GROMACS .gro file of C-alpha atoms in nm:
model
  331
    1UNK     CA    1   8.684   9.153  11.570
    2UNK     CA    2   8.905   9.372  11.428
    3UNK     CA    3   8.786   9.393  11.028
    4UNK     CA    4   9.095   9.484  10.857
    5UNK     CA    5   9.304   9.259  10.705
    6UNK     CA    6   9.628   9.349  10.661
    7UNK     CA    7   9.818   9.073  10.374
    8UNK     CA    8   9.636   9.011  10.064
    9UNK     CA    9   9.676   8.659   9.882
   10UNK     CA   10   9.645   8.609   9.516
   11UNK     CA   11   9.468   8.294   9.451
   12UNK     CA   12   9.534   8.228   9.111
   13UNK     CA   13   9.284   7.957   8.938
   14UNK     CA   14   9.391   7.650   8.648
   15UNK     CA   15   9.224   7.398   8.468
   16UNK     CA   16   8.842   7.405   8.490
   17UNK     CA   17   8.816   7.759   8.581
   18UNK     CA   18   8.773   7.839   8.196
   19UNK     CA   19   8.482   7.973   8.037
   20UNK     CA   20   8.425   8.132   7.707
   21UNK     CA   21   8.494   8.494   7.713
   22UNK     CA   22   8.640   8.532   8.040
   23UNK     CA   23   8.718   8.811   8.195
   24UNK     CA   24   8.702   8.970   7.803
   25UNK     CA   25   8.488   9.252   7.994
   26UNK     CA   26   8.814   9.419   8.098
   27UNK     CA   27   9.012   9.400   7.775
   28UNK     CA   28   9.055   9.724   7.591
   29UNK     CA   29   8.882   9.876   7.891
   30UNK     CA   30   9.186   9.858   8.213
   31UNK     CA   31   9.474   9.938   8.061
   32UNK     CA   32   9.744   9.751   8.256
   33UNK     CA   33   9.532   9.427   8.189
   34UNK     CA   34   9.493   9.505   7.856
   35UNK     CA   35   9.870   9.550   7.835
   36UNK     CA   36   9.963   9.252   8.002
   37UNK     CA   37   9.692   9.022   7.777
   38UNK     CA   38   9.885   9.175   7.464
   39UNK     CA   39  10.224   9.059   7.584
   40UNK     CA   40  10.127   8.709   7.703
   41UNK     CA   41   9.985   8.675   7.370
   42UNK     CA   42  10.239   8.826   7.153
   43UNK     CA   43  10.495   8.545   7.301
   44UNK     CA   44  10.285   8.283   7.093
   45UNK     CA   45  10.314   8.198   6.721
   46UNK     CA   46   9.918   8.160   6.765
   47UNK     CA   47   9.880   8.497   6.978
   48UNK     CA   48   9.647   8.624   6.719
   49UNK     CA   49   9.446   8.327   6.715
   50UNK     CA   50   9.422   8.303   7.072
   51UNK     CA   51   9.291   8.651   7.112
   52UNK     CA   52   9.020   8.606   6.810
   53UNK     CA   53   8.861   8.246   6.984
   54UNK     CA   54   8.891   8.384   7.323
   55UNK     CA   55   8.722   8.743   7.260
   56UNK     CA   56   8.443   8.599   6.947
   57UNK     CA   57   8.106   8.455   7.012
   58UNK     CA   58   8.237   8.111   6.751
   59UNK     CA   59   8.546   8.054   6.844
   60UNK     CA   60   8.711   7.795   6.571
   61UNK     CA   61   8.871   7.629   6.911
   62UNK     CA   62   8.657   7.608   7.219
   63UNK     CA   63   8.786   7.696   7.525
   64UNK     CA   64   8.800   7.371   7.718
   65UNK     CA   65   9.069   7.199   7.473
   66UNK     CA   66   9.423   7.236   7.619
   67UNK     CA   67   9.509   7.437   7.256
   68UNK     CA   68   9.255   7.727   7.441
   69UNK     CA   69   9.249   7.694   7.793
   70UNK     CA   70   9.604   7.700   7.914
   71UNK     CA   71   9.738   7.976   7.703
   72UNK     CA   72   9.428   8.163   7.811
   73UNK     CA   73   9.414   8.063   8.203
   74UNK     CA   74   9.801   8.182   8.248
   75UNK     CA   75   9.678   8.487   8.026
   76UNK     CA   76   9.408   8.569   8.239
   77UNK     CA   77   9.576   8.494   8.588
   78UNK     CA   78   9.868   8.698   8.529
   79UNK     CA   79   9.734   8.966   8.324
   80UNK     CA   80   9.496   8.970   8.626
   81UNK     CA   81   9.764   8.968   8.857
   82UNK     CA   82   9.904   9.277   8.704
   83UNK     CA   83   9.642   9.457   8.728
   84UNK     CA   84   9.575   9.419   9.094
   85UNK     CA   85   9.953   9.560   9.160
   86UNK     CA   86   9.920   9.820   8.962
   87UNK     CA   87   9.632   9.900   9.214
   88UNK     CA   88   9.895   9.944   9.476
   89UNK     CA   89   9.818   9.630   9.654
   90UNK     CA   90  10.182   9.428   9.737
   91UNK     CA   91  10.081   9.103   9.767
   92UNK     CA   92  10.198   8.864  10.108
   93UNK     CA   93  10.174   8.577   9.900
   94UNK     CA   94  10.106   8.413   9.567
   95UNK     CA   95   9.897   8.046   9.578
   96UNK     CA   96   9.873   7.913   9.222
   97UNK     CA   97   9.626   7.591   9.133
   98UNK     CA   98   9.782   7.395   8.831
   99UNK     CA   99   9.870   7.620   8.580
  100UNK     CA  100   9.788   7.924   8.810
  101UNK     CA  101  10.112   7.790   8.954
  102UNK     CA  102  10.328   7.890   8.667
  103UNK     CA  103  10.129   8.265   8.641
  104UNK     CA  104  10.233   8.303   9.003
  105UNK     CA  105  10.598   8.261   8.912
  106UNK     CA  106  10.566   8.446   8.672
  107UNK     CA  107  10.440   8.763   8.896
  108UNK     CA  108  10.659   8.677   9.171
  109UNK     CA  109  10.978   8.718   8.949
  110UNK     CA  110  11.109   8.387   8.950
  111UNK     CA  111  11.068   8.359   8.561
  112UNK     CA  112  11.059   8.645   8.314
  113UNK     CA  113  10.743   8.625   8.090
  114UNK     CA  114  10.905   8.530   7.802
  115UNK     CA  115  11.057   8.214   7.982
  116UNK     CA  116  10.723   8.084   8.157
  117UNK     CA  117  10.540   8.134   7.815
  118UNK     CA  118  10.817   7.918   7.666
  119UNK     CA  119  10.715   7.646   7.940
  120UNK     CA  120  10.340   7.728   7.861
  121UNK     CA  121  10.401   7.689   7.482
  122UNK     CA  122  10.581   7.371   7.563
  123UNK     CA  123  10.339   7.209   7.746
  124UNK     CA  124  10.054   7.225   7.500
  125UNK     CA  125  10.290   7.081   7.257
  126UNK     CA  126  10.342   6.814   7.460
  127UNK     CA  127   9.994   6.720   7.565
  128UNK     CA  128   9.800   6.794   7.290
  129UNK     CA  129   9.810   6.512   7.065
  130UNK     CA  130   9.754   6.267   7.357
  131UNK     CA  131   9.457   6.061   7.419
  132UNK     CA  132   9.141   6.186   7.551
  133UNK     CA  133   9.090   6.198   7.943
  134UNK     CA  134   8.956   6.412   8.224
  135UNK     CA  135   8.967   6.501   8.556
  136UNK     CA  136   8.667   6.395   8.791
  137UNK     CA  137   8.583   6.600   9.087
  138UNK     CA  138   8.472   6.341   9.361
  139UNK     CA  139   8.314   6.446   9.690
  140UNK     CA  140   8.491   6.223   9.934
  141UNK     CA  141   8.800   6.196  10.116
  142UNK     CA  142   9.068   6.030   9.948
  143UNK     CA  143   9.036   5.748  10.193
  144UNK     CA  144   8.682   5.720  10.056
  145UNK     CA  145   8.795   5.654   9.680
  146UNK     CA  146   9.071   5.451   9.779
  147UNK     CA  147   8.935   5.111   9.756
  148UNK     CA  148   8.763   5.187   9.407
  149UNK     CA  149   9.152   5.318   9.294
  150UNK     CA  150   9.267   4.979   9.384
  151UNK     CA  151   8.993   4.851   9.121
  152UNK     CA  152   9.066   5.090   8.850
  153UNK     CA  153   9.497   5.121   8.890
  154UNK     CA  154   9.551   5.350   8.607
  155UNK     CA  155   9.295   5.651   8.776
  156UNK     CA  156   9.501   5.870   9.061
  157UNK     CA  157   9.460   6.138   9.270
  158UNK     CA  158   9.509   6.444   9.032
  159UNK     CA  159   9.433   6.703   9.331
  160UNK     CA  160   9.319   6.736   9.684
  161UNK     CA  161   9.078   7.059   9.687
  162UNK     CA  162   8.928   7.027   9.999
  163UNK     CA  163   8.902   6.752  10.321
  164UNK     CA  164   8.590   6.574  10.085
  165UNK     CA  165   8.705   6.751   9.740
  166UNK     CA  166   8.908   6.486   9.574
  167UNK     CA  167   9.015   6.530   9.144
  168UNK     CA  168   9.066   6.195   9.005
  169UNK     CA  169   9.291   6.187   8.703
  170UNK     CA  170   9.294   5.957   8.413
  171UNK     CA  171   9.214   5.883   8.030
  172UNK     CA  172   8.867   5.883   7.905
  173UNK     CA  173   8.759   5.463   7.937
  174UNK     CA  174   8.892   5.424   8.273
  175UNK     CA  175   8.789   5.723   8.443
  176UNK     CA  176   8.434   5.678   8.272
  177UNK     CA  177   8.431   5.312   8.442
  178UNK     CA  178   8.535   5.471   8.796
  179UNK     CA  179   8.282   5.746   8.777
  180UNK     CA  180   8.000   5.482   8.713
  181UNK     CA  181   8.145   5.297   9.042
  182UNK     CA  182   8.140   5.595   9.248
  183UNK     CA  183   7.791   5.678   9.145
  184UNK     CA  184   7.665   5.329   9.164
  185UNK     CA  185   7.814   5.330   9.555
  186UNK     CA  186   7.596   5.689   9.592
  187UNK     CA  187   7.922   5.891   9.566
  188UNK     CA  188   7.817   6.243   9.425
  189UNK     CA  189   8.078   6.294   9.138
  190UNK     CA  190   8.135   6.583   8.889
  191UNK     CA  191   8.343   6.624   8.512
  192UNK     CA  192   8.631   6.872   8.521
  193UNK     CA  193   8.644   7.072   8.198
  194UNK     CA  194   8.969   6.901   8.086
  195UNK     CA  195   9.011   6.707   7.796
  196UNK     CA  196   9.315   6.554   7.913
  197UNK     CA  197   9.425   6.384   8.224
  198UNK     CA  198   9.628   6.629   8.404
  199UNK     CA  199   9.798   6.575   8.718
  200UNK     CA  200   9.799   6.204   8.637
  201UNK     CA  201  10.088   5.971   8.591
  202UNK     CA  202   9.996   5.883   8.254
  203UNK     CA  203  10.186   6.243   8.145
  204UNK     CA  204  10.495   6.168   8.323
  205UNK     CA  205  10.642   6.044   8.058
  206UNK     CA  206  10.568   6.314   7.832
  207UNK     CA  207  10.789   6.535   8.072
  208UNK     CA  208  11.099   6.327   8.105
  209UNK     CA  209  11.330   6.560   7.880
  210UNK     CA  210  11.458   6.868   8.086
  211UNK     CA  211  11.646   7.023   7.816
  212UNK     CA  212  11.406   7.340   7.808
  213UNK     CA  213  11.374   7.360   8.165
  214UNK     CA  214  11.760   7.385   8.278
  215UNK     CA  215  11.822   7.650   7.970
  216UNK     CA  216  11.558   7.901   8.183
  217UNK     CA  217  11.727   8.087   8.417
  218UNK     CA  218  11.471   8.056   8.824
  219UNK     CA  219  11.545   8.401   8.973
  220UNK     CA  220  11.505   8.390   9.388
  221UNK     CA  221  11.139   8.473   9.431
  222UNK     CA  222  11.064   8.861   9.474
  223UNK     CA  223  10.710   8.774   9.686
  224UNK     CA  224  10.673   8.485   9.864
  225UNK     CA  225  10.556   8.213   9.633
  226UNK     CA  226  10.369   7.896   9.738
  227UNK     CA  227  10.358   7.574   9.591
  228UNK     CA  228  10.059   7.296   9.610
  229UNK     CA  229  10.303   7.100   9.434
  230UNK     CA  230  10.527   7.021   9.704
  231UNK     CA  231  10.269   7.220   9.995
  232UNK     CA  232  10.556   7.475  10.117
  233UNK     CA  233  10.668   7.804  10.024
  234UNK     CA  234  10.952   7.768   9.762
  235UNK     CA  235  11.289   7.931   9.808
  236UNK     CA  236  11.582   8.006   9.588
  237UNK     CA  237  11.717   7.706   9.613
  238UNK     CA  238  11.386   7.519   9.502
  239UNK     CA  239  11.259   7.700   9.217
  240UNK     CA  240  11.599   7.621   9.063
  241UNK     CA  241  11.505   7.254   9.061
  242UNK     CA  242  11.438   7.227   8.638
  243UNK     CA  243  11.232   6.852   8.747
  244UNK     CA  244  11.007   7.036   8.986
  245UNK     CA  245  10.852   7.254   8.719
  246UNK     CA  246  10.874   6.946   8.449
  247UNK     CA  247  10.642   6.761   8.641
  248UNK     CA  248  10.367   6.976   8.708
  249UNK     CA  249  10.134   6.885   8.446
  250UNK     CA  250  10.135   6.505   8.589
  251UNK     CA  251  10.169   6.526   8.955
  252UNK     CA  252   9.914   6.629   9.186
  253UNK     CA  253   9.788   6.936   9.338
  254UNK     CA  254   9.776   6.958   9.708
  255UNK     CA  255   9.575   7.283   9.722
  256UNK     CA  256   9.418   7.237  10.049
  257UNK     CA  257   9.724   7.110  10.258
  258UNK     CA  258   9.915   7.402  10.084
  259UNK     CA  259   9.668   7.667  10.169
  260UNK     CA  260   9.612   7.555  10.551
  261UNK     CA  261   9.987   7.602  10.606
  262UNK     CA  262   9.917   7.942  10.419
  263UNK     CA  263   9.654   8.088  10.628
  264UNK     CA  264   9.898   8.009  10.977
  265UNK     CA  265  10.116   8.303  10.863
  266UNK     CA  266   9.849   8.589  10.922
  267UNK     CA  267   9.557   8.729  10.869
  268UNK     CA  268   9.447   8.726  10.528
  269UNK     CA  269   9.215   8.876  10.248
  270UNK     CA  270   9.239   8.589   9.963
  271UNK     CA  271   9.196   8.779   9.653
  272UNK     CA  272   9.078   8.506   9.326
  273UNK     CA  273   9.282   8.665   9.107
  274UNK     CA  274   9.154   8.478   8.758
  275UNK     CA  275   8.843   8.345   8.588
  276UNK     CA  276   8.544   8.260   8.833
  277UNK     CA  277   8.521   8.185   9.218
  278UNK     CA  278   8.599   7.795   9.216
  279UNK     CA  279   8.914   7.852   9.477
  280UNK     CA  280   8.760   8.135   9.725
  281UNK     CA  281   8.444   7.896   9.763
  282UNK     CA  282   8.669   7.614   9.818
  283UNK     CA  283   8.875   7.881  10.089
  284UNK     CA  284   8.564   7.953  10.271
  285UNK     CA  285   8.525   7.639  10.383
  286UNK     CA  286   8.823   7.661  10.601
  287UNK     CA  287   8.747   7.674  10.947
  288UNK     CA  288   8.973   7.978  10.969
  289UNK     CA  289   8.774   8.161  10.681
  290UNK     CA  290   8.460   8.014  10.816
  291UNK     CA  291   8.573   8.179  11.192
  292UNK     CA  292   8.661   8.547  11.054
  293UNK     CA  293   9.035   8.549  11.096
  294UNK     CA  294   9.044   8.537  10.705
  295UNK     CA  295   8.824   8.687  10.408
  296UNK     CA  296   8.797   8.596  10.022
  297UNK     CA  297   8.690   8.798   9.741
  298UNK     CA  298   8.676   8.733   9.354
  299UNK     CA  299   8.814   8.943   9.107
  300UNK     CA  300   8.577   8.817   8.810
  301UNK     CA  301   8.209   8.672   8.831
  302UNK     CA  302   8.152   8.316   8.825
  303UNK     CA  303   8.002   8.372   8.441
  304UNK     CA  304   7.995   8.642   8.280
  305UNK     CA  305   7.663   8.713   8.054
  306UNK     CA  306   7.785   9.070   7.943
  307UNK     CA  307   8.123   9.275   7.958
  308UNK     CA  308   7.956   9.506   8.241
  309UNK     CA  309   7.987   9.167   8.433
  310UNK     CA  310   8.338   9.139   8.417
  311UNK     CA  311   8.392   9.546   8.483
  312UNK     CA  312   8.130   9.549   8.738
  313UNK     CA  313   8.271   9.258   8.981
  314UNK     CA  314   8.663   9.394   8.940
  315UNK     CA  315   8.466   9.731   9.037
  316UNK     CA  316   8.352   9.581   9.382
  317UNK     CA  317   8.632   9.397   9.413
  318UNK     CA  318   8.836   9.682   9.450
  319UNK     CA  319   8.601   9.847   9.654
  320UNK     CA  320   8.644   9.562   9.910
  321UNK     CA  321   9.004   9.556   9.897
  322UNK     CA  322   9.052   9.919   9.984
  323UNK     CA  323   8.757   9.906  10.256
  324UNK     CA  324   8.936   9.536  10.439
  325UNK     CA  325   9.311   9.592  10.380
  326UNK     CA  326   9.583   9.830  10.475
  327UNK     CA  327   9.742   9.837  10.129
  328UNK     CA  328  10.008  10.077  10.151
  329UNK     CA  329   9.938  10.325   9.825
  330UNK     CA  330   9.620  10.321   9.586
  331UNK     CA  331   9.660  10.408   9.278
   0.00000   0.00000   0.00000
């Protein structure tokens, strides 16, 4: 088979991919990603702050509270993002998880930077000061924890990863009590690093003022964008929709239907553009991926133990990009 792959997906990464000093390797080192981390950063009255917890060995916030790790992830996965075009490499797509979502508008021109870290400053505002819950990575089909939802009504679906990858979403008591089920039942189950219950219901209401939303002006994506909020590509006419990109932050993420339709367009190299490998190990499980008519590769380690890490992995990432794509200029 044929190795090169001609359209190169950004897989952009959200809540849970965190970890401290991620992708830190590459700051003050690439230029364009240093850049674009400076920018992101300067748009928030904290940007100092953010820089100093995310780039120290104590940070005075750690990196799993929503203060830290949303700032940081849309940091990260657009700074990344960036970097990768300024490599040469147009992208055929954009595939966002959660907040990796907004970071792909965000490249894909549908918001200017200073808009979508308005809607990233908002949404820590609004989620901070409510009560503590998680996400709970379950390996079963969401048939499987159906009957123990119907027992615990207040946990939902907060994402569908994978065919047996399912994210339950709720507050801290209730999604304890449901994990304990699972377990008891010999259902293999495993904590998100989120200390609040994102893509759950429970947030809605924290979302139902739109005033900031319809005073930000949705431009017609420039790349084609794709949403595993509502599992299709998004046109002009969609990313105009103020209540679409309200409700993110309590509805769930579809990431596996979304990226099945995905890989039907072409051949693909799926490029993790953000902290760790959590979505290109979830892609190569796709029978597609798993066959050869796609490839994945991850911009930055799954932990990094040293800065040569970070600059090392980006270093072979590139490598494999120019060797398995036909990216039309190199810088």
């Amino acid at each position: 088979m044929d190795d090169t792959f001609r359209d190169v997906v950004l897989l952009l990464p959200g809540q849970g991919a965190q970890y401290p000093r991620m992708g830190a390797g590459l700051y003050a080192g690439d230029p364009v990603f240093t850049d674009a981390v400076d920018r992101c950063l300067a748009l928030f009255d904290n940007g100092d702050e953010l820089r100093a917890d995310w780039l120290g060995d104590h940070p005075a916030i750690g990196i799993d509270d929503v203060r830290r790790a949303q700032p940081l992830l849309f940091t990260l996965d657009y700074a990344l993002g960036r970097m990768v075009m300024s490599w040469g490499v147009r992208p055929a797509a954009l595939l966002g998880h959660s907040v990796g979502e907004l970071a792909a508008a965000a490249l894909a021109g549908v918001f200017t930077l200073e808009d979508a870290v308005a809607v990233m400053r908002d949404r820590v505002t609004r989620i901070a000061p409510t009560p503590p819950g998680g996400l709970l990575t379950v390996a079963g089909t969401p048939d499987d924890v159906r009957p123990f939802l119907a027992r615990h009504p207040t946990i939902a679906v907060g994402a569908l990863n994978a065919p047996r990858q399912t994210v339950l979403a709720g507050l801290a008591g209730p999604l304890d009590a449901i994990a304990a089920d699972l377990r008891h039942a010999g259902i293999t189950t495993m904590p998100v690093a989120a200390h609040h219950p994102f893509h759950s219901p429970v947030l809605a209401p924290l979302f139902h003022d739109l005033t900031l939303y319809r005073q930000i002006t949705a431009h017609p994506p420039q790349v084609p964008l794709w949403s595993a909020f509502t599992r299709t590509r998004l046109e002009a006419d969609t990313v105009a929709d103020a209540a679409l990109w309200a409700s993110h932050p309590a509805a769930p993420v579809h990431f596996w239907p979304t990226l099945d339709k995905l890989l039907f367009t072409g051949r693909h190299l799926l490029l993790e553009t953000g902290p760790g490998k959590s979505l290109t190990t979830i892609a190569r499980r796709h029978p597609a991926v798993r066959l050869g008519h796609h490839t994945t590769v991850a911009l930055l380690p799954a932990r990094s133990r040293t800065p040569d890490d970070d600059r090392q992995q980006t270093a072979r990432a590139r490598e494999q990009l120019r060797a398995a794509t036909t990216a039309p200029q190199w810088a």
